[in-house]
Short mmCIF file of C-alpha atoms in Angstrom, two decimals:
data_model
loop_
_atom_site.label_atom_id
_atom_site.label_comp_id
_atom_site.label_asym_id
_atom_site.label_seq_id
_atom_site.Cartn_x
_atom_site.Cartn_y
_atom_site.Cartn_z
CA UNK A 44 127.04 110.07 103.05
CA UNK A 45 128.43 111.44 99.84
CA UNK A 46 125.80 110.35 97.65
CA UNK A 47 123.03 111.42 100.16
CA UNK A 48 124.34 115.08 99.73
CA UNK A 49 124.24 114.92 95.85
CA UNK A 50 120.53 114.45 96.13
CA UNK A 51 118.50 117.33 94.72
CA UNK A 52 114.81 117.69 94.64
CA UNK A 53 112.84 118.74 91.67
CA UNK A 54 112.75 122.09 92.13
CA UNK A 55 110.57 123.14 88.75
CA UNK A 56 107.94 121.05 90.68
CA UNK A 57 108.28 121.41 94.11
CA UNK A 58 110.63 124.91 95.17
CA UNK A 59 108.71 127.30 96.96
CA UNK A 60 105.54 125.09 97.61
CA UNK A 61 104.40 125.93 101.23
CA UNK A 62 102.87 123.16 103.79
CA UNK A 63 99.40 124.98 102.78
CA UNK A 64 99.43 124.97 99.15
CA UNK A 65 100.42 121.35 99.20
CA UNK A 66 97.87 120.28 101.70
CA UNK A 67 94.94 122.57 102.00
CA UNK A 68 94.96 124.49 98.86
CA UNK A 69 94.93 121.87 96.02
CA UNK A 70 91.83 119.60 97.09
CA UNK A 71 89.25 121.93 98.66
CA UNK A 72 87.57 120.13 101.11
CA UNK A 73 83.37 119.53 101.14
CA UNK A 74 81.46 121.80 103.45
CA UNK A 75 80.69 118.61 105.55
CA UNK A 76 84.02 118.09 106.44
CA UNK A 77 84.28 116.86 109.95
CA UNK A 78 85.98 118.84 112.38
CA UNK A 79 88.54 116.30 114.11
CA UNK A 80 90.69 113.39 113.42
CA UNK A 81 90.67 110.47 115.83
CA UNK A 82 94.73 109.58 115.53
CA UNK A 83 95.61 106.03 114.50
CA UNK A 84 91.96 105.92 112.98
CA UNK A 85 91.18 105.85 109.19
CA UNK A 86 87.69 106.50 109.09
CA UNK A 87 85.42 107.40 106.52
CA UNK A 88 85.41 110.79 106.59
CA UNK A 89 87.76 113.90 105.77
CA UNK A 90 88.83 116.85 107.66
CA UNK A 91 89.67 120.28 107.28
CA UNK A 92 93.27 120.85 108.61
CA UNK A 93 93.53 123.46 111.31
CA UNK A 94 95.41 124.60 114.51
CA UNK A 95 95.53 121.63 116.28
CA UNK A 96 93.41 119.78 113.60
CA UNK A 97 94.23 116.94 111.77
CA UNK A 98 95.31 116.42 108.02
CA UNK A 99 92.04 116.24 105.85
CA UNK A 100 91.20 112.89 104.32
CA UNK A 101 88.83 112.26 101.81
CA UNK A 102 86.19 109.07 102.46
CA UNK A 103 85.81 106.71 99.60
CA UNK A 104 83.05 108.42 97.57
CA UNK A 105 85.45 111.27 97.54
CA UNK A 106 88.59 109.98 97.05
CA UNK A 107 86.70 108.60 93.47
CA UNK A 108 85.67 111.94 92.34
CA UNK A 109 89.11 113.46 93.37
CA UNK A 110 90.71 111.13 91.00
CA UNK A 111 87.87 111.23 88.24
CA UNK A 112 88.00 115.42 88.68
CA UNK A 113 91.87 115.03 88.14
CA UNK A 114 91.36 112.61 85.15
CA UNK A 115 89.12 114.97 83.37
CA UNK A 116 91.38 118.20 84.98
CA UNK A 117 94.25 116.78 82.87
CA UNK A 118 92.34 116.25 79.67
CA UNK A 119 93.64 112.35 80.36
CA UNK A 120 97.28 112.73 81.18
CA UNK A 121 96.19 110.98 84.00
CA UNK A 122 94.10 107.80 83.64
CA UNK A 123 92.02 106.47 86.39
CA UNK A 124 90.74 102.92 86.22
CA UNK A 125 89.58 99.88 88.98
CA UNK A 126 91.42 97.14 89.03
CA UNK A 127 89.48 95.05 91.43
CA UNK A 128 86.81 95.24 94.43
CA UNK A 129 86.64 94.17 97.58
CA UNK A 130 84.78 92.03 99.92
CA UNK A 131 82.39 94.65 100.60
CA UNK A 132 82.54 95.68 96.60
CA UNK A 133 84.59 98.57 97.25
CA UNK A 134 86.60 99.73 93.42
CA UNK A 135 90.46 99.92 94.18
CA UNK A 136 91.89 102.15 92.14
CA UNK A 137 94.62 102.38 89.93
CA UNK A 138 96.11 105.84 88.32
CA UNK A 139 98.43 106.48 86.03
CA UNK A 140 100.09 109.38 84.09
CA UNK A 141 103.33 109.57 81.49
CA UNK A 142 104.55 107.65 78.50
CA UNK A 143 107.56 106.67 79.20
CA UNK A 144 109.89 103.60 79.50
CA UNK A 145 110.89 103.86 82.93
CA UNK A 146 107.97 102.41 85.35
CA UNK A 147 107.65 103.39 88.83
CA UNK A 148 104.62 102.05 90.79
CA UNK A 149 103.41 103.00 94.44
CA UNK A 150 101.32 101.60 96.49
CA UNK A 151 99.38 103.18 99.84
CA UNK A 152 97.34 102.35 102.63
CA UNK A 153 97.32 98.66 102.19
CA UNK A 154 96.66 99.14 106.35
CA UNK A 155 93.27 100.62 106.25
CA UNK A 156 93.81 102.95 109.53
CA UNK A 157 97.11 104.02 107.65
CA UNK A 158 96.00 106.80 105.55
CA UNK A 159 98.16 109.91 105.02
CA UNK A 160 100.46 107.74 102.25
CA UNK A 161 96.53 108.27 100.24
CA UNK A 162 96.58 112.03 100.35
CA UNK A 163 100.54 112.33 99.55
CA UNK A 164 99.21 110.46 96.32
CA UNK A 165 96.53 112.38 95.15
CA UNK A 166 98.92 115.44 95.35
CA UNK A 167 101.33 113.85 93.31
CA UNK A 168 99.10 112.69 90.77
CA UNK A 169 97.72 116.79 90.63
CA UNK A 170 101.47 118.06 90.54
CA UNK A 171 102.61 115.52 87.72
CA UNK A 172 99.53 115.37 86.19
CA UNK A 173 98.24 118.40 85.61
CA UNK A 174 101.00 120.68 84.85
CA UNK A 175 101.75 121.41 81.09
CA UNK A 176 105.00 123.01 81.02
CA UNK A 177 107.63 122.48 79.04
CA UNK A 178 109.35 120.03 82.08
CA UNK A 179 106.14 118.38 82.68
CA UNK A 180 105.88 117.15 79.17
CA UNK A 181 109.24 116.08 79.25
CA UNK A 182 108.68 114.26 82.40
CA UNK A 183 105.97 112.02 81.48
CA UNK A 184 107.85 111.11 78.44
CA UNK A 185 110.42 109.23 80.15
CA UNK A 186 108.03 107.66 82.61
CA UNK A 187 105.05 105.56 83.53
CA UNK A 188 103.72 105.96 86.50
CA UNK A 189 101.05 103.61 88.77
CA UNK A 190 99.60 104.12 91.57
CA UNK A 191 97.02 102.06 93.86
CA UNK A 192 95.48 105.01 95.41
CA UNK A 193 94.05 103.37 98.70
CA UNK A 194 94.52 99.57 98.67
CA UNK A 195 92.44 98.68 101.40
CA UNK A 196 89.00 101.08 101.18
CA UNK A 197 87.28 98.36 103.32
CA UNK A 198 89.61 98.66 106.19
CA UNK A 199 89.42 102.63 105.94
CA UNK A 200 85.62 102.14 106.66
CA UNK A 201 86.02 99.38 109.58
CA UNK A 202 88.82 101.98 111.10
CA UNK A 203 91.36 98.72 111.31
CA UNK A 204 94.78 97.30 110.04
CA UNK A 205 92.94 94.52 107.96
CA UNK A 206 91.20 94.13 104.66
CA UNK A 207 87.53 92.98 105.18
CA UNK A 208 86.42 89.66 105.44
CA UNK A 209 84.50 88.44 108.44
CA UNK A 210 84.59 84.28 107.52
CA UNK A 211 88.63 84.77 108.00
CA UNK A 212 90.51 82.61 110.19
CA UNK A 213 94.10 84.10 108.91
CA UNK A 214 97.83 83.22 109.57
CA UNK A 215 98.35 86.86 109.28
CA UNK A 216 95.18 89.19 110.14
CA UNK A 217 92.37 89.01 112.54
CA UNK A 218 90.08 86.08 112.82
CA UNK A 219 86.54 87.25 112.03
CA UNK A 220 87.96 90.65 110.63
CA UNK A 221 90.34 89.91 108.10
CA UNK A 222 93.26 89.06 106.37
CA UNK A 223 96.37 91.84 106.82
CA UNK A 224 96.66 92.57 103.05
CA UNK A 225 100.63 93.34 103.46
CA UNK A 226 101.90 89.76 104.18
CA UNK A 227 99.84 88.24 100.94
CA UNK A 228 102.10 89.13 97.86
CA UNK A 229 104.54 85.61 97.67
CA UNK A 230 105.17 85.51 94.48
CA UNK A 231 104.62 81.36 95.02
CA UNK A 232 100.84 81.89 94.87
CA UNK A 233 99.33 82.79 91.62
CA UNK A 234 96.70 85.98 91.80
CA UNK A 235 93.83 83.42 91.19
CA UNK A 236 95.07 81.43 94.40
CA UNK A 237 95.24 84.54 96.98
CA UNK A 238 92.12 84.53 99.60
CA UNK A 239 92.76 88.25 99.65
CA UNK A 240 91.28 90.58 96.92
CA UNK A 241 93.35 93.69 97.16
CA UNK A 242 96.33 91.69 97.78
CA UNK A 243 95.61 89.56 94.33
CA UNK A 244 94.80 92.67 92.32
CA UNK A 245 98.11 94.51 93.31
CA UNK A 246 99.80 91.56 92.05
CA UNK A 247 97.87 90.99 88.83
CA UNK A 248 98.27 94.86 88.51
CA UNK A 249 102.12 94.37 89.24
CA UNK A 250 102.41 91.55 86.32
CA UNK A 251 100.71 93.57 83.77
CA UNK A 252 102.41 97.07 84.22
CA UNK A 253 105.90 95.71 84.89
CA UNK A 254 107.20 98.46 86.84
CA UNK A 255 111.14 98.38 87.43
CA UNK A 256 110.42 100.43 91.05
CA UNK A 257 108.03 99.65 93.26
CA UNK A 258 107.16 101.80 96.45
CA UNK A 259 104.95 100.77 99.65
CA UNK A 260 103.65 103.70 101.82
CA UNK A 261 102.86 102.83 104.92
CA UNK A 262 102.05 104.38 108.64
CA UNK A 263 104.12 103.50 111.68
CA UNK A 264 104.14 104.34 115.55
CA UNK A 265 106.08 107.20 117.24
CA UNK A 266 110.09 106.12 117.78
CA UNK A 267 113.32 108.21 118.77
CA UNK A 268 116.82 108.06 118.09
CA UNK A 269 118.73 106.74 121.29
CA UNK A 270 120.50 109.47 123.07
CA UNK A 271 122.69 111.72 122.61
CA UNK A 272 120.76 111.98 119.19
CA UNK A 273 117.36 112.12 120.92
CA UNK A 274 115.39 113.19 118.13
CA UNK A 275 111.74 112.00 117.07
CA UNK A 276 111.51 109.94 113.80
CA UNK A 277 108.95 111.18 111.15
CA UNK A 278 109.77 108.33 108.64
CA UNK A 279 111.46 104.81 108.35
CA UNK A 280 112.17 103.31 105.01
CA UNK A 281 113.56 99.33 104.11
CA UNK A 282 114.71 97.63 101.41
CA UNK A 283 113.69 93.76 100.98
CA UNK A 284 115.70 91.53 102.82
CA UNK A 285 114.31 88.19 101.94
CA UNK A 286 116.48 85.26 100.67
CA UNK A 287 116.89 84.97 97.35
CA UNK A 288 116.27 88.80 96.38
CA UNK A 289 119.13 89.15 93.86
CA UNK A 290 121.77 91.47 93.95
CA UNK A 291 120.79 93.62 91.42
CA UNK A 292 117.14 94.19 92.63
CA UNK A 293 118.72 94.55 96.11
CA UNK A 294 121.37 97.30 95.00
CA UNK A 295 118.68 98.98 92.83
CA UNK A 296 116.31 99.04 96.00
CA UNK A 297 119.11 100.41 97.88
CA UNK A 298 119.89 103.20 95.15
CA UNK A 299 116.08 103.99 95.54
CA UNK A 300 116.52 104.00 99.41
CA UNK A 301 118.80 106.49 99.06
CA UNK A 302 117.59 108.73 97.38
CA UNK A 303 114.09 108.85 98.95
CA UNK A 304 116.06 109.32 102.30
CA UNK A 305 117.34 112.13 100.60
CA UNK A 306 114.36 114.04 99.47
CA UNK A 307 112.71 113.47 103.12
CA UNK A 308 115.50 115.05 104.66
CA UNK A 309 115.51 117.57 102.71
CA UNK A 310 112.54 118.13 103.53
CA UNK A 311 112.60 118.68 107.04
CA UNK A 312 112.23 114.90 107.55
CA UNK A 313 113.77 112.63 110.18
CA UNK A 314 114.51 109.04 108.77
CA UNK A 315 115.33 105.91 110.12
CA UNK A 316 116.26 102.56 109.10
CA UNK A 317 112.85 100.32 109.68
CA UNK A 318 113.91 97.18 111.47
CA UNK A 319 111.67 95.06 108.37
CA UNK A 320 111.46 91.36 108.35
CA UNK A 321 112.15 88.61 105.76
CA UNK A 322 108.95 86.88 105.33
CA UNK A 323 108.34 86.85 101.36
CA UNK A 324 104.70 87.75 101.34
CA UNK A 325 105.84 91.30 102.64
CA UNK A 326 105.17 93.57 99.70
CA UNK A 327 108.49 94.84 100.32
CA UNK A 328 110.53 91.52 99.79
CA UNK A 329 107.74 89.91 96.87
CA UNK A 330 108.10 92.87 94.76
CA UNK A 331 112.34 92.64 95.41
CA UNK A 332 112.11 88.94 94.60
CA UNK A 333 110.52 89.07 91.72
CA UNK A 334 112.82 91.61 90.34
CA UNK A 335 112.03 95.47 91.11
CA UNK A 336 113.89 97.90 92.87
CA UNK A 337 111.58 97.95 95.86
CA UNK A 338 110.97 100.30 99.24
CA UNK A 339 108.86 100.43 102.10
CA UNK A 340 108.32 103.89 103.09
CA UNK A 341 106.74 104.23 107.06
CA UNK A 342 105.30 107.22 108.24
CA UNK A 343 105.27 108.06 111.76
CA UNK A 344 102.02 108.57 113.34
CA UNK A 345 102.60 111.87 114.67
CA UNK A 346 99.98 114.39 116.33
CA UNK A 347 97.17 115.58 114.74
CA UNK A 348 99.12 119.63 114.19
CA UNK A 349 102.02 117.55 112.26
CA UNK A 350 100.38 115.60 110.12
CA UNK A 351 100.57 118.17 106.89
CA UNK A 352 104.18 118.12 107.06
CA UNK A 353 103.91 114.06 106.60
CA UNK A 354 101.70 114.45 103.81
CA UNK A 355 104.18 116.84 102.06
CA UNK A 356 107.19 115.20 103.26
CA UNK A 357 105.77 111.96 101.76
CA UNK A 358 104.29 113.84 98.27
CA UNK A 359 107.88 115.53 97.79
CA UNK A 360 109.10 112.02 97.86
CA UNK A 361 107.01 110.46 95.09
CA UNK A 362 107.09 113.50 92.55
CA UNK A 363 111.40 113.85 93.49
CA UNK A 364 112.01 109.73 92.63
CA UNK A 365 109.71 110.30 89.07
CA UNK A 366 112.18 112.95 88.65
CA UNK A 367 115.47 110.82 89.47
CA UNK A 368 114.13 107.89 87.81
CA UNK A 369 113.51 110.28 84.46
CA UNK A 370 116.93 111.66 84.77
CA UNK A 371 118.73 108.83 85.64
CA UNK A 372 119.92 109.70 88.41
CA UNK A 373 119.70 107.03 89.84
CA UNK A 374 122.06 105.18 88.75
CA UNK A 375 125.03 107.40 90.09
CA UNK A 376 124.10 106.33 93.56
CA UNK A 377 126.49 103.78 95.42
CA UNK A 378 124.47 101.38 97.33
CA UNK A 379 125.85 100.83 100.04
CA UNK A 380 125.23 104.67 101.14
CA UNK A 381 121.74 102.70 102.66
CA UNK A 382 123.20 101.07 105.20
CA UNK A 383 124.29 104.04 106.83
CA UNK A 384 120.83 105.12 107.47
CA UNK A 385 120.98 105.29 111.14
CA UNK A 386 118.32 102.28 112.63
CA UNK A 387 114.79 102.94 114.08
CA UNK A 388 115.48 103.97 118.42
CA UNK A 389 112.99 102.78 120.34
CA UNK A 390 108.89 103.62 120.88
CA UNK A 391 108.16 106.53 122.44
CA UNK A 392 106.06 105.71 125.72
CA UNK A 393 102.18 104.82 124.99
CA UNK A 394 102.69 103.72 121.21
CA UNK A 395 103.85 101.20 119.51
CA UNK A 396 104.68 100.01 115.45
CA UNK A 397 101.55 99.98 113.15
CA UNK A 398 103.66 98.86 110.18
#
């Protein structure tokens, strides 16, 4: 994969960063903090990584004073605003940092009990934000970058895949729970038309900021490559795949596919291929269709001691495709290198896909 080899991460930004300056060091964590993480389980609280601990995630209330402290921490390089509540009248939120004519936009945990995606964010958002160097500067002057920082707070409280809304009887989601936010973005209904909040305020969001790269972080269940390979997958990525995504956003979304393959493995990651399908509401295939280089990125649900390295692997991700979208590096990437991302193997016994 020659083009998979010329990737190189951002090393002004990311060389030399250890697992625990990336995850414990840069959002101290409230002397509350519980001490476990129930895997598979987004709730409401965060925890204090440790031997055989999980990652640390931040509740609601916190994850809004995280991104007001980083607002005010980066004398307004990065911007923190709601665009929309919830059922329950939750804020999402929507930050942003740079200047610059290339637009990149991620999304995370539109699956409430999904969450790690959230914390790879906030990190990203510290590491672009805050730094005033010389390449800093020069970064966010070549880009704008978006991100919905927790798209489904509701589910995070309720622990479950769906947004919250107990008078739904959904074609996708959970009759008397609610609607599964990630299968409501067709670009056939208009914002105003969408039963589903979050789902209507990405895509309102999406329309005003006009990002030409659009990236979905997700959480997925435990899978192998088949033998003789053997080896556990920490991440799956896709590219739409609906009909009528053009062949430019399609090759663009592959060029992106690459190279965020790249940085993962580079990062100690395992990737796969993520067997995606072609419905148009996906995120995935919308945002494709109507135009942007788009990726889902999946996150394997690993145990509670690995979780860290998929917050960093995920974080070195984000801050590396700023970097190649800055650069343009992009661009020299052929395409068709994706489809020789080895496909997802099979679940590992006891688990299943969450994505």
């Amino acid at each position: 994969m020659r083009s998979v080899r010329r990737v190189r991460l951002l090393r002004p930004f990311v060389a030399g960063l250890s697992v625990a300056a990336l995850t414990a060091g840069l959002l101290a964590p409230p002397a509350n903090a519980a001490p476990s993480y129930r895997p598979n389980a987004g709730q409401d609280v965060r925890h204090q990584g440790g031997s055989g601990q999980g990652a640390r995630l931040h509740t609601n209330a916190e994850l809004a004073r995280a991104l007001k402290n980083l607002q005010r921490a980066s004398h307004g390089r990065v911007k923190v605003r709601s665009i929309g509540r919830t059922n329950e009248g939750r804020p999402l939120w929507f930050a942003t940092l740079g200047t610059g004519p290339e637009r990149l936009m991620y999304v995370t945990q539109q699956h409430g009990d999904e969450p790690l995606g959230t914390e790879s964010a906030l990190l990203a958002l510290r590491k672009l934000g805050l730094g005033n160097d010389r390449a800093s500067r020069k970064l966010r002057s070549r880009i704008t970058l978006g991100i919905v920082v927790r798209a489904n707070p509701d589910g995070h409280v309720h622990e479950w895949r769906y947004n919250y809304d107990p008078d739904a009887n959904p074609e996708f989601g959970e009759p008397g729970q609610g609607y599964d936010i990630n299968r409501y973005h067709d670009p056939a209904v208009k914002p105003e038309d969408n039963p589903v909040p979050e789902a209507a305020a990405i895509r309102r969001q999406y329309e005003a900021f006009r990002p030409s790269i659009m990236v979905d972080y997700h959480m997925q269940g435990r899978y192998a490559f088949p033998p003789p390979d053997g080896r556990e997958i920490t991440a799956s990525i896709f590219w739409p795949n609906a009909t009528g995504v053009s062949d430019a956003a399609l090759n663009a979304s592959k060029q992106v596919g690459v190279r965020v393959y790249g940085a993962f493995t580079k990062a100690g990651a395992v990737v796969s291929q993520y067997p995606g399908g072609t419905y148009q509401g996906i995120a995935r295939n919308a945002y494709g269709l109507l135009g942007s280089a788009s990726l889902l990125v999946e996150l394997s649900n690993l145990p509670p001691e690995r979780q860290n390295f998929q917050i960093r692997t995920a974080y070195i991700t984000m801050v590396d495709l700023a970097y190649a979208a800055a650069t343009g590096a992009l661009d020299g990437i052929d395409p068709a290198e994706a489809d020789k991302i080895p496909p997802r193997g099979p679940s590992l016994p006891r688990d299943s896909s969450t994505g």
